[in-house]
PDB file of C-alpha atoms in Angstrom:
ATOM      1  CA  MET A   1       0.091  -0.104   0.105  1.00 83.00           C
ATOM      2  CA  SER A   2       1.025   3.129  -1.219  1.00 91.00           C
ATOM      3  CA  PHE A   3      -0.297   7.124  -0.579  1.00 93.00           C
ATOM      4  CA  VAL A   4       0.742   7.475  -4.435  1.00 92.00           C
ATOM      5  CA  GLU A   5       0.590   4.261  -5.835  1.00 90.00           C
ATOM      6  CA  TYR A   6      -2.712   2.214  -6.107  1.00 90.00           C
ATOM      7  CA  GLY A   7      -3.125  -1.529  -4.994  1.00 90.00           C
ATOM      8  CA  ASP A   8      -6.113  -3.647  -5.617  1.00 94.00           C
ATOM      9  CA  THR A   9      -5.544  -5.959  -2.382  1.00 96.00           C
ATOM     10  CA  ILE A  10      -5.453  -5.352   1.185  1.00 96.00           C
ATOM     11  CA  LYS A  11      -2.418  -6.618   2.893  1.00 95.00           C
ATOM     12  CA  ASP A  12      -1.298  -6.628   6.202  1.00 95.00           C
ATOM     13  CA  GLY A  13       0.182  -3.641   7.416  1.00 94.00           C
ATOM     14  CA  ASP A  14      -1.768  -1.540   5.224  1.00 95.00           C
ATOM     15  CA  THR A  15      -3.357   1.614   6.196  1.00 96.00           C
ATOM     16  CA  ALA A  16      -7.167   1.496   5.069  1.00 97.00           C
ATOM     17  CA  ILE A  17     -10.302   3.982   5.460  1.00 97.00           C
ATOM     18  CA  VAL A  18     -13.104   2.635   7.077  1.00 97.00           C
ATOM     19  CA  PHE A  19     -16.001   4.107   5.030  1.00 97.00           C
ATOM     20  CA  LEU A  20     -19.057   4.428   6.978  1.00 94.00           C
ATOM     21  CA  GLY A  21     -20.950   7.216   5.293  1.00 88.00           C
ATOM     22  CA  HIS A  22     -19.844  10.738   3.765  1.00 83.00           C
ATOM     23  CA  GLU A  23     -19.890  12.456   7.174  1.00 85.00           C
ATOM     24  CA  SER A  24     -18.774   9.142   8.850  1.00 93.00           C
ATOM     25  CA  MET A  25     -15.053   7.656   8.058  1.00 96.00           C
ATOM     26  CA  PHE A  26     -12.105   6.459  10.059  1.00 96.00           C
ATOM     27  CA  PRO A  27      -8.450   5.079   9.019  1.00 96.00           C
ATOM     28  CA  VAL A  28      -7.228   2.155  10.302  1.00 96.00           C
ATOM     29  CA  LYS A  29      -4.142  -0.069  10.190  1.00 96.00           C
ATOM     30  CA  VAL A  30      -4.558  -3.593   8.990  1.00 96.00           C
ATOM     31  CA  GLN A  31      -2.950  -6.315  11.227  1.00 96.00           C
ATOM     32  CA  HIS A  32      -3.717  -9.968  11.378  1.00 95.00           C
ATOM     33  CA  GLY A  33      -5.602 -11.083  14.160  1.00 94.00           C
ATOM     34  CA  THR A  34      -6.567  -7.719  15.460  1.00 95.00           C
ATOM     35  CA  VAL A  35     -10.342  -6.484  15.216  1.00 95.00           C
ATOM     36  CA  THR A  36     -12.145  -2.933  14.638  1.00 96.00           C
ATOM     37  CA  GLN A  37     -15.337  -1.840  16.739  1.00 94.00           C
ATOM     38  CA  THR A  38     -17.540   0.050  14.502  1.00 94.00           C
ATOM     39  CA  LYS A  39     -21.480   0.818  15.159  1.00 92.00           C
ATOM     40  CA  TYR A  40     -22.627  -1.819  12.939  1.00 92.00           C
ATOM     41  CA  GLY A  41     -20.481  -4.307  14.632  1.00 93.00           C
ATOM     42  CA  VAL A  42     -16.749  -6.152  14.652  1.00 95.00           C
ATOM     43  CA  ILE A  43     -14.732  -6.101  11.565  1.00 96.00           C
ATOM     44  CA  ARG A  44     -12.269  -8.785  11.721  1.00 96.00           C
ATOM     45  CA  HIS A  45      -9.077  -7.609  10.125  1.00 97.00           C
ATOM     46  CA  SER A  46      -7.712 -11.345   9.166  1.00 96.00           C
ATOM     47  CA  THR A  47     -10.775 -12.254   7.691  1.00 94.00           C
ATOM     48  CA  ASP A  48     -12.895  -9.490   6.393  1.00 95.00           C
ATOM     49  CA  LEU A  49      -9.756  -7.218   5.322  1.00 96.00           C
ATOM     50  CA  ILE A  50      -6.716  -9.207   4.176  1.00 96.00           C
ATOM     51  CA  GLY A  51      -6.846 -10.426   0.970  1.00 96.00           C
ATOM     52  CA  LYS A  52     -10.153  -8.592  -0.332  1.00 96.00           C
ATOM     53  CA  LYS A  53      -9.990  -6.056  -2.423  1.00 96.00           C
ATOM     54  CA  TYR A  54      -9.881  -2.266  -2.045  1.00 97.00           C
ATOM     55  CA  GLY A  55     -13.811  -0.900  -2.682  1.00 96.00           C
ATOM     56  CA  SER A  56     -15.212  -4.110  -0.995  1.00 96.00           C
ATOM     57  CA  LYS A  57     -18.249  -3.688   0.878  1.00 95.00           C
ATOM     58  CA  VAL A  58     -17.701  -5.633   4.127  1.00 95.00           C
ATOM     59  CA  THR A  59     -20.556  -7.229   6.635  1.00 94.00           C
ATOM     60  CA  CYS A  60     -19.927  -6.350  10.068  1.00 94.00           C
ATOM     61  CA  SER A  61     -21.050  -8.491  12.986  1.00 92.00           C
ATOM     62  CA  LYS A  62     -24.259  -6.832  13.615  1.00 91.00           C
ATOM     63  CA  GLY A  63     -25.252  -7.013  10.012  1.00 89.00           C
ATOM     64  CA  GLY A  64     -24.750  -3.836   8.943  1.00 91.00           C
ATOM     65  CA  TRP A  65     -22.188  -2.828   6.221  1.00 94.00           C
ATOM     66  CA  VAL A  66     -19.008  -0.730   5.739  1.00 96.00           C
ATOM     67  CA  PHE A  67     -16.656  -0.105   2.435  1.00 97.00           C
ATOM     68  CA  ILE A  68     -12.915  -0.286   2.367  1.00 97.00           C
ATOM     69  CA  LEU A  69     -10.957   2.371   0.917  1.00 97.00           C
ATOM     70  CA  HIS A  70      -7.561   2.561  -0.698  1.00 96.00           C
ATOM     71  CA  PRO A  71      -6.360   5.930   1.144  1.00 96.00           C
ATOM     72  CA  THR A  72      -5.412   9.161  -0.912  1.00 95.00           C
ATOM     73  CA  PRO A  73      -4.448  12.414   0.216  1.00 96.00           C
ATOM     74  CA  GLU A  74      -7.823  13.538   0.037  1.00 95.00           C
ATOM     75  CA  LEU A  75      -9.310  11.137   2.399  1.00 96.00           C
ATOM     76  CA  TRP A  76      -6.110  11.175   4.579  1.00 96.00           C
ATOM     77  CA  THR A  77      -6.991  15.026   5.255  1.00 96.00           C
ATOM     78  CA  MET A  78     -10.447  14.112   6.278  1.00 95.00           C
ATOM     79  CA  ASN A  79      -9.680  11.605   8.441  1.00 95.00           C
ATOM     80  CA  LEU A  80      -6.080  11.936  10.085  1.00 95.00           C
ATOM     81  CA  PRO A  81      -5.187  12.676  13.932  1.00 94.00           C
ATOM     82  CA  HIS A  82      -4.569  15.986  14.456  1.00 95.00           C
ATOM     83  CA  ARG A  83      -1.511  16.904  16.408  1.00 94.00           C
ATOM     84  CA  THR A  84      -1.702  20.470  14.966  1.00 94.00           C
ATOM     85  CA  GLN A  85      -4.306  22.812  12.940  1.00 93.00           C
ATOM     86  CA  ILE A  86      -4.123  21.161   9.635  1.00 95.00           C
ATOM     87  CA  LEU A  87      -4.451  22.540   6.188  1.00 96.00           C
ATOM     88  CA  TYR A  88      -7.800  21.280   4.027  1.00 94.00           C
ATOM     89  CA  SER A  89      -8.469  20.587   0.374  1.00 94.00           C
ATOM     90  CA  THR A  90      -9.745  23.817  -0.362  1.00 93.00           C
ATOM     91  CA  ASP A  91      -6.373  25.932   0.243  1.00 96.00           C
ATOM     92  CA  ILE A  92      -4.008  22.643  -0.604  1.00 97.00           C
ATOM     93  CA  SER A  93      -5.543  22.715  -4.198  1.00 96.00           C
ATOM     94  CA  LEU A  94      -4.577  26.497  -4.660  1.00 96.00           C
ATOM     95  CA  ILE A  95      -1.315  25.878  -3.035  1.00 98.00           C
ATOM     96  CA  THR A  96      -0.277  22.719  -5.344  1.00 97.00           C
ATOM     97  CA  MET A  97      -0.945  25.131  -8.249  1.00 97.00           C
ATOM     98  CA  MET A  98       0.034  28.309  -7.575  1.00 97.00           C
ATOM     99  CA  LEU A  99       3.306  26.845  -6.360  1.00 98.00           C
ATOM    100  CA  GLU A 100       3.407  25.413 -10.143  1.00 97.00           C
ATOM    101  CA  LEU A 101       4.333  21.505  -8.487  1.00 98.00           C
ATOM    102  CA  LYS A 102       4.453  18.876 -10.974  1.00 97.00           C
ATOM    103  CA  PRO A 103       6.336  15.392 -11.291  1.00 98.00           C
ATOM    104  CA  GLY A 104       9.962  16.177 -10.322  1.00 97.00           C
ATOM    105  CA  SER A 105       9.764  19.350  -8.453  1.00 98.00           C
ATOM    106  CA  ILE A 106      12.101  19.890  -5.020  1.00 98.00           C
ATOM    107  CA  VAL A 107       9.619  21.366  -2.412  1.00 98.00           C
ATOM    108  CA  CYS A 108      10.553  22.488   0.856  1.00 98.00           C
ATOM    109  CA  GLU A 109       8.124  22.901   3.772  1.00 98.00           C
ATOM    110  CA  SER A 110       7.807  24.079   7.505  1.00 97.00           C
ATOM    111  CA  GLY A 111       5.954  23.042   9.373  1.00 94.00           C
ATOM    112  CA  THR A 112       5.228  19.515   9.004  1.00 97.00           C
ATOM    113  CA  GLY A 113       2.704  19.657  11.657  1.00 96.00           C
ATOM    114  CA  SER A 114      -0.004  16.460  10.832  1.00 96.00           C
ATOM    115  CA  GLY A 115       1.341  16.170   7.287  1.00 97.00           C
ATOM    116  CA  SER A 116      -1.762  17.149   5.847  1.00 97.00           C
ATOM    117  CA  LEU A 117      -0.263  19.026   2.876  1.00 98.00           C
ATOM    118  CA  SER A 118       2.780  17.219   3.227  1.00 98.00           C
ATOM    119  CA  HIS A 119       1.171  13.925   1.736  1.00 98.00           C
ATOM    120  CA  ALA A 120      -0.552  15.881  -0.796  1.00 97.00           C
ATOM    121  CA  VAL A 121       2.725  17.962  -2.061  1.00 98.00           C
ATOM    122  CA  ILE A 122       4.640  13.975  -2.050  1.00 98.00           C
ATOM    123  CA  ARG A 123       1.763  12.523  -4.388  1.00 97.00           C
ATOM    124  CA  THR A 124       2.226  15.765  -6.661  1.00 97.00           C
ATOM    125  CA  VAL A 125       5.991  15.821  -6.950  1.00 98.00           C
ATOM    126  CA  ALA A 126       6.132  11.557  -7.148  1.00 97.00           C
ATOM    127  CA  PRO A 127       7.656   9.895  -8.750  1.00 96.00           C
ATOM    128  CA  THR A 128      11.023  11.734  -8.733  1.00 97.00           C
ATOM    129  CA  GLY A 129      10.567  14.724  -6.972  1.00 98.00           C
ATOM    130  CA  HIS A 130      11.342  14.923  -3.229  1.00 98.00           C
ATOM    131  CA  LEU A 131       9.881  17.134  -0.443  1.00 98.00           C
ATOM    132  CA  TYR A 132      12.218  18.438   2.944  1.00 98.00           C
ATOM    133  CA  THR A 133       9.908  19.098   5.653  1.00 98.00           C
ATOM    134  CA  VAL A 134      10.861  20.559   8.707  1.00 98.00           C
ATOM    135  CA  GLU A 135       9.407  20.515  12.042  1.00 97.00           C
ATOM    136  CA  PHE A 136      10.298  22.032  15.042  1.00 96.00           C
ATOM    137  CA  HIS A 137       8.826  19.775  17.334  1.00 96.00           C
ATOM    138  CA  GLN A 138      10.685  16.843  18.089  1.00 97.00           C
ATOM    139  CA  GLN A 139       7.861  13.999  18.831  1.00 97.00           C
ATOM    140  CA  ARG A 140       5.544  15.771  15.796  1.00 97.00           C
ATOM    141  CA  ALA A 141       8.833  14.916  13.738  1.00 97.00           C
ATOM    142  CA  GLU A 142       9.177  11.177  14.956  1.00 97.00           C
ATOM    143  CA  LYS A 143       5.539  10.810  14.413  1.00 97.00           C
ATOM    144  CA  ALA A 144       5.307  12.304  10.936  1.00 97.00           C
ATOM    145  CA  ARG A 145       8.493   9.813   9.773  1.00 97.00           C
ATOM    146  CA  GLU A 146       6.887   7.058  11.242  1.00 96.00           C
ATOM    147  CA  GLU A 147       3.604   7.427   9.033  1.00 96.00           C
ATOM    148  CA  PHE A 148       5.018   8.401   6.018  1.00 97.00           C
ATOM    149  CA  ARG A 149       6.963   5.044   6.320  1.00 96.00           C
ATOM    150  CA  GLU A 150       3.888   3.228   7.141  1.00 94.00           C
ATOM    151  CA  HIS A 151       2.545   4.726   4.034  1.00 96.00           C
ATOM    152  CA  GLY A 152       5.140   3.751   2.088  1.00 94.00           C
ATOM    153  CA  VAL A 153       6.332   7.580   0.731  1.00 96.00           C
ATOM    154  CA  GLU A 154       9.643   7.847   3.045  1.00 96.00           C
ATOM    155  CA  HIS A 155      11.774   7.378  -0.095  1.00 96.00           C
ATOM    156  CA  LEU A 156      10.100  10.749  -1.427  1.00 98.00           C
ATOM    157  CA  VAL A 157      10.078  12.938   1.683  1.00 98.00           C
ATOM    158  CA  THR A 158      13.149  13.857   4.119  1.00 98.00           C
ATOM    159  CA  VAL A 159      12.138  15.149   7.809  1.00 98.00           C
ATOM    160  CA  THR A 160      14.132  17.331   9.790  1.00 97.00           C
ATOM    161  CA  ASN A 161      13.663  18.139  13.169  1.00 97.00           C
ATOM    162  CA  GLN A 162      15.144  21.425  13.624  1.00 97.00           C
ATOM    163  CA  ASP A 163      13.918  25.464  14.137  1.00 97.00           C
ATOM    164  CA  VAL A 164      13.783  26.796  10.323  1.00 97.00           C
ATOM    165  CA  CYS A 165      14.226  30.464  11.593  1.00 97.00           C
ATOM    166  CA  LYS A 166      17.283  29.932  13.087  1.00 96.00           C
ATOM    167  CA  ASN A 167      18.573  27.276  11.083  1.00 96.00           C
ATOM    168  CA  GLY A 168      16.840  27.072   7.331  1.00 96.00           C
ATOM    169  CA  PHE A 169      15.971  23.689   5.536  1.00 97.00           C
ATOM    170  CA  GLY A 170      19.069  22.093   5.348  1.00 95.00           C
ATOM    171  CA  VAL A 171      19.721  22.297   1.325  1.00 96.00           C
ATOM    172  CA  SER A 172      20.771  25.574  -1.073  1.00 96.00           C
ATOM    173  CA  ASN A 173      19.692  26.241  -4.225  1.00 96.00           C
ATOM    174  CA  ILE A 174      17.531  23.277  -5.388  1.00 97.00           C
ATOM    175  CA  ALA A 175      14.301  23.679  -3.977  1.00 98.00           C
ATOM    176  CA  ASP A 176      11.382  24.704  -7.016  1.00 98.00           C
ATOM    177  CA  ALA A 177       8.730  25.915  -4.256  1.00 98.00           C
ATOM    178  CA  VAL A 178       9.121  26.609  -0.357  1.00 98.00           C
ATOM    179  CA  PHE A 179       5.813  26.375   1.800  1.00 98.00           C
ATOM    180  CA  LEU A 180       6.034  28.245   5.237  1.00 98.00           C
ATOM    181  CA  ASP A 181       3.330  27.777   7.866  1.00 97.00           C
ATOM    182  CA  ILE A 182       4.806  29.040  11.093  1.00 97.00           C
ATOM    183  CA  PRO A 183       4.143  31.714  13.707  1.00 97.00           C
ATOM    184  CA  SER A 184       6.661  34.096  12.434  1.00 97.00           C
ATOM    185  CA  PRO A 185       7.234  33.369   8.400  1.00 98.00           C
ATOM    186  CA  TRP A 186       9.039  36.617   8.216  1.00 98.00           C
ATOM    187  CA  GLU A 187      12.145  35.443  10.088  1.00 98.00           C
ATOM    188  CA  ALA A 188      12.516  31.776   7.714  1.00 98.00           C
ATOM    189  CA  ILE A 189      12.423  34.269   4.534  1.00 98.00           C
ATOM    190  CA  GLY A 190      16.088  34.577   4.031  1.00 97.00           C
ATOM    191  CA  HIS A 191      16.745  30.915   4.659  1.00 98.00           C
ATOM    192  CA  ALA A 192      13.902  30.278   1.804  1.00 98.00           C
ATOM    193  CA  LYS A 193      15.242  32.227  -0.427  1.00 97.00           C
ATOM    194  CA  SER A 194      18.908  30.697   0.233  1.00 97.00           C
ATOM    195  CA  ALA A 195      16.692  27.089  -0.710  1.00 98.00           C
ATOM    196  CA  LEU A 196      15.182  27.975  -3.848  1.00 98.00           C
ATOM    197  CA  LYS A 197      16.777  27.377  -6.864  1.00 96.00           C
ATOM    198  CA  ALA A 198      18.984  30.419  -8.675  1.00 91.00           C
ATOM    199  CA  GLU A 199      15.582  32.110  -9.922  1.00 88.00           C
ATOM    200  CA  GLY A 200      11.911  31.818 -10.543  1.00 91.00           C
ATOM    201  CA  GLY A 201      11.400  29.722  -7.335  1.00 96.00           C
ATOM    202  CA  ARG A 202       8.058  30.336  -5.607  1.00 98.00           C
ATOM    203  CA  ILE A 203       7.261  31.099  -2.299  1.00 98.00           C
ATOM    204  CA  CYS A 204       3.978  30.285  -0.156  1.00 98.00           C
ATOM    205  CA  SER A 205       3.271  31.707   3.596  1.00 98.00           C
ATOM    206  CA  PHE A 206       0.110  30.618   4.950  1.00 98.00           C
ATOM    207  CA  SER A 207      -0.720  32.956   8.323  1.00 97.00           C
ATOM    208  CA  PRO A 208      -4.105  33.421  10.039  1.00 96.00           C
ATOM    209  CA  CYS A 209      -3.561  36.680  10.926  1.00 97.00           C
ATOM    210  CA  ILE A 210      -3.341  39.754   8.714  1.00 97.00           C
ATOM    211  CA  GLU A 211      -0.253  41.468  11.063  1.00 97.00           C
ATOM    212  CA  GLN A 212       1.779  38.224  10.230  1.00 98.00           C
ATOM    213  CA  VAL A 213       1.039  38.500   6.220  1.00 98.00           C
ATOM    214  CA  GLN A 214       1.940  42.530   6.674  1.00 98.00           C
ATOM    215  CA  ARG A 215       5.735  41.669   8.099  1.00 98.00           C
ATOM    216  CA  THR A 216       5.887  38.585   5.859  1.00 98.00           C
ATOM    217  CA  CYS A 217       5.474  40.777   2.841  1.00 98.00           C
ATOM    218  CA  LEU A 218       8.006  43.230   4.175  1.00 98.00           C
ATOM    219  CA  ALA A 219      10.558  40.691   4.811  1.00 98.00           C
ATOM    220  CA  MET A 220       9.849  38.887   0.680  1.00 98.00           C
ATOM    221  CA  GLU A 221      10.374  42.495  -0.367  1.00 97.00           C
ATOM    222  CA  GLU A 222      13.326  43.205   1.567  1.00 97.00           C
ATOM    223  CA  TYR A 223      14.832  39.867   0.372  1.00 97.00           C
ATOM    224  CA  GLY A 224      14.338  40.709  -3.537  1.00 97.00           C
ATOM    225  CA  PHE A 225      10.883  38.532  -4.119  1.00 97.00           C
ATOM    226  CA  THR A 226       8.797  40.019  -6.707  1.00 97.00           C
ATOM    227  CA  GLU A 227       4.666  38.986  -7.766  1.00 97.00           C
ATOM    228  CA  ILE A 228       4.063  39.486  -4.284  1.00 98.00           C
ATOM    229  CA  ASN A 229       0.115  38.536  -3.657  1.00 97.00           C
ATOM    230  CA  THR A 230      -2.195  37.372  -1.014  1.00 98.00           C
ATOM    231  CA  LEU A 231      -5.024  35.125  -1.013  1.00 96.00           C
ATOM    232  CA  GLU A 232      -8.005  34.027   1.095  1.00 95.00           C
ATOM    233  CA  ILE A 233     -10.405  31.648  -0.041  1.00 93.00           C
ATOM    234  CA  LEU A 234     -14.666  31.191   1.114  1.00 90.00           C
ATOM    235  CA  LEU A 235     -15.866  27.988   0.221  1.00 88.00           C
ATOM    236  CA  ARG A 236     -19.485  28.012   0.202  1.00 88.00           C
ATOM    237  CA  VAL A 237     -21.184  24.305  -0.450  1.00 87.00           C
ATOM    238  CA  TYR A 238     -24.203  23.991  -2.050  1.00 89.00           C
ATOM    239  CA  ASN A 239     -26.686  20.819  -1.565  1.00 88.00           C
ATOM    240  CA  VAL A 240     -28.939  19.970  -4.404  1.00 90.00           C
ATOM    241  CA  ARG A 241     -32.668  19.180  -2.942  1.00 89.00           C
ATOM    242  CA  THR A 242     -36.238  19.229  -4.455  1.00 90.00           C
ATOM    243  CA  ILE A 243     -37.599  22.686  -3.218  1.00 85.00           C
ATOM    244  CA  SER A 244     -41.551  23.130  -3.198  1.00 87.00           C
ATOM    245  CA  LEU A 245     -42.762  26.872  -3.759  1.00 85.00           C
ATOM    246  CA  GLN A 246     -46.528  27.877  -3.486  1.00 86.00           C
ATOM    247  CA  ILE A 247     -47.548  29.560  -7.200  1.00 84.00           C
ATOM    248  CA  PRO A 248     -49.041  32.674  -6.909  1.00 80.00           C
ATOM    249  CA  ASP A 249     -52.752  33.193  -7.873  1.00 77.00           C
ATOM    250  CA  LEU A 250     -53.107  36.249 -10.430  1.00 77.00           C
ATOM    251  CA  GLY A 251     -56.169  36.186 -11.257  1.00 73.00           C
ATOM    252  CA  LYS A 252     -57.634  35.170 -14.525  1.00 68.00           C
ATOM    253  CA  ALA A 253     -55.607  35.405 -18.218  1.00 58.00           C
ATOM    254  CA  ALA A 254     -57.837  38.369 -20.337  1.00 49.00           C
ATOM    255  CA  GLU A 255     -60.769  36.762 -21.787  1.00 51.00           C
ATOM    256  CA  ASP A 256     -59.832  38.341 -25.383  1.00 50.00           C
ATOM    257  CA  ASN A 257     -56.741  36.920 -26.273  1.00 51.00           C
ATOM    258  CA  SER A 258     -56.678  37.585 -29.851  1.00 49.00           C
ATOM    259  CA  SER A 259     -56.103  41.309 -28.839  1.00 50.00           C
ATOM    260  CA  ALA A 260     -52.862  40.222 -27.331  1.00 50.00           C
ATOM    261  CA  GLY A 261     -51.973  39.019 -30.344  1.00 50.00           C
ATOM    262  CA  PHE A 262     -52.582  35.101 -29.478  1.00 45.00           C
ATOM    263  CA  ASP A 263     -54.182  32.435 -31.328  1.00 51.00           C
ATOM    264  CA  SER A 264     -56.903  29.889 -29.714  1.00 45.00           C
ATOM    265  CA  SER A 265     -54.180  27.388 -29.968  1.00 48.00           C
ATOM    266  CA  SER A 266     -51.836  28.936 -27.897  1.00 45.00           C
ATOM    267  CA  ALA A 267     -54.183  28.572 -24.867  1.00 43.00           C
ATOM    268  CA  SER A 268     -54.222  25.310 -25.146  1.00 46.00           C
ATOM    269  CA  ASN A 269     -50.409  25.206 -25.028  1.00 49.00           C
ATOM    270  CA  PRO A 270     -49.033  24.533 -21.111  1.00 48.00           C
ATOM    271  CA  GLY A 271     -46.543  26.876 -21.844  1.00 48.00           C
ATOM    272  CA  SER A 272     -48.387  29.410 -23.324  1.00 45.00           C
ATOM    273  CA  PRO A 273     -48.049  33.155 -21.037  1.00 44.00           C
ATOM    274  CA  CYS A 274     -51.681  33.290 -21.206  1.00 43.00           C
ATOM    275  CA  THR A 275     -52.489  29.891 -20.127  1.00 42.00           C
ATOM    276  CA  ASP A 276     -54.586  30.260 -16.551  1.00 44.00           C
ATOM    277  CA  VAL A 277     -52.493  29.906 -13.565  1.00 43.00           C
ATOM    278  CA  GLN A 278     -54.031  27.538 -10.659  1.00 46.00           C
ATOM    279  CA  ALA A 279     -52.840  28.235  -7.035  1.00 53.00           C
ATOM    280  CA  GLY A 280     -51.401  25.177  -5.829  1.00 80.00           C
ATOM    281  CA  THR A 281     -47.206  24.081  -5.461  1.00 87.00           C
ATOM    282  CA  VAL A 282     -44.650  23.185  -7.828  1.00 88.00           C
ATOM    283  CA  GLN A 283     -41.560  21.019  -7.070  1.00 89.00           C
ATOM    284  CA  PHE A 284     -38.252  21.585  -8.458  1.00 87.00           C
ATOM    285  CA  LYS A 285     -34.478  20.817  -8.048  1.00 90.00           C
ATOM    286  CA  SER A 286     -32.683  23.720  -6.488  1.00 89.00           C
ATOM    287  CA  GLY A 287     -29.144  24.083  -5.254  1.00 89.00           C
ATOM    288  CA  VAL A 288     -29.367  25.266  -1.384  1.00 84.00           C
ATOM    289  CA  PRO A 289     -26.483  26.788   0.424  1.00 86.00           C
ATOM    290  CA  LEU A 290     -25.822  24.958   3.775  1.00 83.00           C
ATOM    291  CA  ARG A 291     -26.801  26.717   6.921  1.00 82.00           C
ATOM    292  CA  ASP A 292     -23.247  26.943   8.130  1.00 81.00           C
ATOM    293  CA  MET A 293     -20.474  28.395   5.809  1.00 78.00           C
ATOM    294  CA  VAL A 294     -16.907  27.626   6.931  1.00 76.00           C
ATOM    295  CA  GLY A 295     -15.216  30.923   7.437  1.00 81.00           C
ATOM    296  CA  HIS A 296     -11.380  32.519   7.437  1.00 87.00           C
ATOM    297  CA  THR A 297      -8.731  29.688   7.520  1.00 90.00           C
ATOM    298  CA  GLY A 298      -6.224  31.939   6.540  1.00 95.00           C
ATOM    299  CA  TYR A 299      -4.032  34.324   4.534  1.00 98.00           C
ATOM    300  CA  LEU A 300      -2.224  32.712   1.443  1.00 98.00           C
ATOM    301  CA  THR A 301       0.752  35.111   0.497  1.00 98.00           C
ATOM    302  CA  PHE A 302       2.556  34.159  -2.967  1.00 98.00           C
ATOM    303  CA  ALA A 303       5.870  35.393  -4.319  1.00 98.00           C
ATOM    304  CA  THR A 304       8.374  34.634  -6.724  1.00 98.00           C
ATOM    305  CA  LYS A 305      12.266  34.620  -6.559  1.00 96.00           C
ATOM    306  CA  SER A 306      13.202  36.964  -9.163  1.00 87.00           C
TER     307      SER A 306
END
């Protein structure tokens, strides 16, 4: 099992996603002799999972069923254990595009955190690219290394435990892109410039507060970055539902349709504007926004090394 290569069959040691519904899923590490409890009953790894194909419908001990899905960066973002606040797919999609990432790209990241963005970057730059990720917190760095190894991507990522603001990324003049998600990104701009290739490299900084953005932009200008641009993404989700609306009673149409320029045949046409409108309701499909909308997550500041 690998997050960058698809496998058909569930194997011992794999990380799989147990899908109970669109709002209910969780990751599980597949192991011989292990059982997983769900609200539909027990899943026995040895008999119910190992050897089955990903996407299989598995019946639990109480008669209910779940689907077992192959892990992807998108599913991992929705189900990973939170060690820090994470980036979600809305921001990640724009980051990977605006940093111009592609297979073979070299990327520097700080900090690693829970690895949400890291998995997406690794999948994007595979099979010949590489991610150098720096995490200040030692336990989080060790946990990230463990997860990358379990997910079959350790050959595509190097995890370093150090302070990027003081010690940098540990590489020079090789990165195509740098991503910063730290409390004081302006202190790491100089190290980011050193890590980027000679010219044309891209940088992105994620900050929740506009004061952080202001100081970061000033630092970018000081170090000669150009095309500095700050964005904020607000996602509004719509559900498609059947809506019933009352038809207003506008009274009878004019009795003499001929005076309005219509012949008698048009009155029998349901689509004619002169058809009598009866009071009642009509049903139709409509996009309805959710009552709650995800608000501000953070500001994304992009720039180019000139």
